[in-house]
Structures are given as structure tokens and as C-alpha cells.
């Protein structure tokens, strides 16, 4: 496996609309494994392919729910994800991004969403997500359309070390 370089703002490729994945081949499997390794090393809880310079619709997430120290983090691979349902309820919280180092912002997101995607082998899947997981999915799926959280944030600021510690992405 390999740790890949993370592309940072304002690199123009972060602004592209990514292409759908059509081949679930060995190359894709290697890329997914490398993205997980890159995300863990960063460290982060989500990574979208445009963040490592690949303009394809692929997201990896590894996230552990709060309040359960013994729980294993859950891994998600979303290929060609689509948000097919969004809650009316929205919540505002603080986000960061590995591609926008040193900053954080207050962003409003849907509290719950349903995502339809394919897994790493091309099998269809559907996930109901709420809370932080829903936020992570919305943030990462935005990357596939060239959207960064700083576009949506009502306020962008330099977090204190304590605040930075709490930011989950
Ligand atoms: Zn991001």
C-alpha cells in the first residue's frame, strides 16, 4: 500500500465535476486501499478521490460513533454515490477538510440522509446515515462535484488546537 499526496486548495482540479467509475478492476481496489491508508495517516475520517488528484466518483470513510470506546470504526466505500433522501431538519456544526489545512468552518447540513452507491466490487448498496456520519457523507460527496465546505460555511476561521482536536474531518 502507499500513502498518496493530498491535493490542497486552491488546486483547480478540486473544482472539477468527477466522472463516474465504470470499471471495478484491480486498479480500483489498489486505489481504495491506498485511500484508506492515506486517510488514516492524515489523519481523517473521510477522503474523496479528487483529494488525491483522481477525478472519479469515489469516497472512503472510516468513522467510529462517539460514546462507544470499544466499538470498531466502520469502513464505508461509496462508488458513484447519490443522495436520494434528505431530512428537512438541518444542523450546523464545525467541519474541517484535509484539502483546506489550518481552517475550520461552521456548516449547515441535513441531519439525516439516504445514500445510494456501489461498493468496491460494484454491488449496489443503500445507507441511512444521521448525525456525524451524514455530515461526513455530505462533505465527501460534495468533493465529487467540486464543492468545498468553505463554499457552504457561514463562517471560516482558524481553530484553536482544542477546537482542531474535535474536528472530525
Ligand atoms: Zn474535504
Short mmCIF file of C-alpha atoms and ligand atoms in Angstrom, two decimals:
data_model
loop_
_atom_site.label_atom_id
_atom_site.label_comp_id
_atom_site.label_asym_id
_atom_site.label_seq_id
_atom_site.Cartn_x
_atom_site.Cartn_y
_atom_site.Cartn_z
CA UNK A 1 0.00 0.00 0.00
CA UNK A 2 1.02 3.58 -0.36
CA UNK A 3 0.29 6.95 1.12
CA UNK A 4 -0.83 9.33 -1.59
CA UNK A 5 -0.32 13.09 -1.77
CA UNK A 6 -3.32 15.11 -0.70
CA UNK A 7 -4.25 17.92 -3.07
CA UNK A 8 -4.92 21.21 -1.30
CA UNK A 9 -6.96 24.32 -2.03
CA UNK A 10 -6.78 26.24 -4.38
CA UNK A 11 -5.64 23.50 -6.79
CA UNK A 12 -8.07 23.78 -9.76
CA UNK A 13 -8.65 20.00 -10.01
CA UNK A 14 -10.51 20.15 -6.68
CA UNK A 15 -13.18 22.14 -8.52
CA UNK A 16 -13.92 19.60 -11.27
CA UNK A 17 -17.05 17.53 -11.52
CA UNK A 18 -15.75 13.97 -11.20
CA UNK A 19 -16.54 11.17 -13.62
CA UNK A 20 -18.44 8.02 -12.76
CA UNK A 21 -16.46 4.87 -12.03
CA UNK A 22 -17.21 2.19 -14.60
CA UNK A 23 -14.51 -0.42 -14.01
CA UNK A 24 -14.31 -2.27 -10.71
CA UNK A 25 -10.88 -3.68 -11.54
CA UNK A 26 -7.68 -4.39 -9.61
CA UNK A 27 -6.53 -0.83 -10.16
CA UNK A 28 -9.63 0.48 -8.38
CA UNK A 29 -9.08 -1.94 -5.47
CA UNK A 30 -5.50 -0.71 -5.03
CA UNK A 31 -6.64 2.89 -5.18
CA UNK A 32 -9.29 2.26 -2.49
CA UNK A 33 -6.74 0.57 -0.20
CA UNK A 34 -4.30 3.44 -0.71
CA UNK A 35 -7.00 5.99 0.02
CA UNK A 36 -7.81 4.29 3.33
CA UNK A 37 -4.13 4.30 4.24
CA UNK A 38 -3.75 7.95 3.23
CA UNK A 39 -6.84 8.94 5.23
CA UNK A 40 -5.63 7.16 8.37
CA UNK A 41 -2.17 8.68 8.11
CA UNK A 42 -3.52 12.22 7.70
CA UNK A 43 -5.49 11.53 9.99
CA UNK A 44 -9.04 12.00 8.77
CA UNK A 45 -12.39 10.24 8.75
CA UNK A 46 -13.23 10.69 5.10
CA UNK A 47 -11.45 11.11 1.79
CA UNK A 48 -12.76 11.69 -1.71
CA UNK A 49 -10.80 10.72 -4.83
CA UNK A 50 -10.42 14.33 -6.07
CA UNK A 51 -8.43 14.98 -2.89
CA UNK A 52 -5.72 12.66 -4.13
CA UNK A 53 -5.87 14.03 -7.65
CA UNK A 54 -8.26 11.48 -9.20
CA UNK A 55 -11.35 12.99 -10.72
CA UNK A 56 -13.61 9.98 -10.17
CA UNK A 57 -16.71 9.44 -8.05
CA UNK A 58 -15.21 7.51 -5.16
CA UNK A 59 -15.31 8.18 -1.42
CA UNK A 60 -13.88 6.30 1.55
CA UNK A 61 -14.97 6.88 5.14
CA UNK A 62 -13.82 5.32 8.37
CA UNK A 63 -15.75 6.52 11.35
CA UNK A 64 -16.41 5.47 14.90
CA UNK A 65 -19.58 6.66 16.64
CA UNK A 66 -18.99 8.77 19.71
CA UNK A 67 -19.71 7.35 23.12
CA UNK A 68 -18.64 3.80 22.43
CA UNK A 69 -14.93 3.48 23.07
CA UNK A 70 -14.88 -0.24 22.33
CA UNK A 71 -16.68 -0.02 19.05
CA UNK A 72 -14.61 -0.68 15.98
CA UNK A 73 -14.59 2.08 13.40
CA UNK A 74 -16.86 1.31 10.47
CA UNK A 75 -15.47 1.45 6.98
CA UNK A 76 -17.50 2.68 4.03
CA UNK A 77 -16.61 2.67 0.35
CA UNK A 78 -19.01 4.70 -1.77
CA UNK A 79 -18.63 4.41 -5.53
CA UNK A 80 -20.83 6.69 -7.65
CA UNK A 81 -22.78 7.81 -4.56
CA UNK A 82 -26.06 9.68 -4.81
CA UNK A 83 -28.03 11.27 -2.01
CA UNK A 84 -31.57 10.07 -2.63
CA UNK A 85 -33.21 11.38 0.55
CA UNK A 86 -32.50 14.37 2.80
CA UNK A 87 -34.12 15.22 6.13
CA UNK A 88 -35.84 18.56 6.42
CA UNK A 89 -34.04 19.05 9.70
CA UNK A 90 -30.67 20.70 9.35
CA UNK A 91 -27.85 21.07 11.84
CA UNK A 92 -24.90 23.42 11.99
CA UNK A 93 -21.53 22.19 13.22
CA UNK A 94 -17.82 22.67 12.69
CA UNK A 95 -16.02 20.98 9.80
CA UNK A 96 -12.52 20.90 8.50
CA UNK A 97 -11.02 19.37 5.38
CA UNK A 98 -7.69 17.70 4.64
CA UNK A 99 -7.60 19.75 1.44
CA UNK A 100 -8.05 23.04 3.32
CA UNK A 101 -5.43 22.72 6.06
CA UNK A 102 -5.41 25.01 9.06
CA UNK A 103 -9.02 26.19 8.76
CA UNK A 104 -12.43 25.20 10.05
CA UNK A 105 -15.92 26.41 9.34
CA UNK A 106 -19.48 26.30 10.58
CA UNK A 107 -21.55 24.43 8.03
CA UNK A 108 -25.25 23.63 7.90
CA UNK A 109 -26.04 20.08 6.74
CA UNK A 110 -29.05 17.82 6.60
CA UNK A 111 -29.30 15.90 9.85
CA UNK A 112 -30.07 12.64 8.07
CA UNK A 113 -29.67 11.37 4.52
CA UNK A 114 -30.02 8.21 2.49
CA UNK A 115 -27.19 7.41 0.10
CA UNK A 116 -27.32 5.02 -2.80
CA UNK A 117 -23.95 3.86 -4.14
CA UNK A 118 -21.98 0.85 -5.24
CA UNK A 119 -19.48 -0.95 -3.09
CA UNK A 120 -15.88 -1.57 -4.16
CA UNK A 121 -16.92 -4.57 -6.24
CA UNK A 122 -19.81 -2.84 -7.98
CA UNK A 123 -22.57 -4.24 -5.81
CA UNK A 124 -25.41 -1.75 -5.12
CA UNK A 125 -25.85 -0.54 -1.58
CA UNK A 126 -28.08 1.88 0.31
CA UNK A 127 -27.14 3.51 3.60
CA UNK A 128 -29.26 5.55 6.00
CA UNK A 129 -26.96 7.94 7.84
CA UNK A 130 -27.58 10.50 10.52
CA UNK A 131 -25.59 12.89 12.66
CA UNK A 132 -21.84 13.00 12.04
CA UNK A 133 -21.90 10.16 9.55
CA UNK A 134 -24.49 12.03 7.47
CA UNK A 135 -22.32 15.14 7.70
CA UNK A 136 -19.20 13.27 6.58
CA UNK A 137 -21.06 11.75 3.62
CA UNK A 138 -22.43 15.14 2.53
CA UNK A 139 -18.97 16.73 2.81
CA UNK A 140 -17.27 13.96 0.81
CA UNK A 141 -19.96 13.71 -1.86
CA UNK A 142 -19.66 17.49 -2.35
CA UNK A 143 -16.00 16.92 -3.29
CA UNK A 144 -17.16 14.84 -6.26
CA UNK A 145 -18.94 17.90 -7.63
CA UNK A 146 -16.05 20.27 -6.97
CA UNK A 147 -17.73 21.78 -3.92
CA UNK A 148 -15.73 22.53 -0.76
CA UNK A 149 -17.16 23.17 2.70
CA UNK A 150 -15.76 26.71 2.59
CA UNK A 151 -18.34 27.40 -0.16
CA UNK A 152 -21.16 26.50 2.21
CA UNK A 153 -19.74 27.74 5.52
CA UNK A 154 -21.37 30.68 7.22
CA UNK A 155 -18.05 31.39 8.91
CA UNK A 156 -14.48 30.15 8.27
CA UNK A 157 -11.84 30.56 10.97
CA UNK A 158 -8.51 29.30 12.29
CA UNK A 159 -9.37 26.78 15.02
CA UNK A 160 -7.58 26.71 18.35
CA UNK A 161 -5.64 23.46 19.00
CA UNK A 162 -8.55 22.30 21.21
CA UNK A 163 -11.09 23.01 18.51
CA UNK A 164 -8.88 21.34 15.89
CA UNK A 165 -8.84 18.24 18.03
CA UNK A 166 -12.62 18.00 17.88
CA UNK A 167 -12.96 18.43 14.17
CA UNK A 168 -13.64 15.09 12.66
CA UNK A 169 -12.71 15.58 9.08
ZN1 LIG B 1 -12.88 17.59 2.49
#
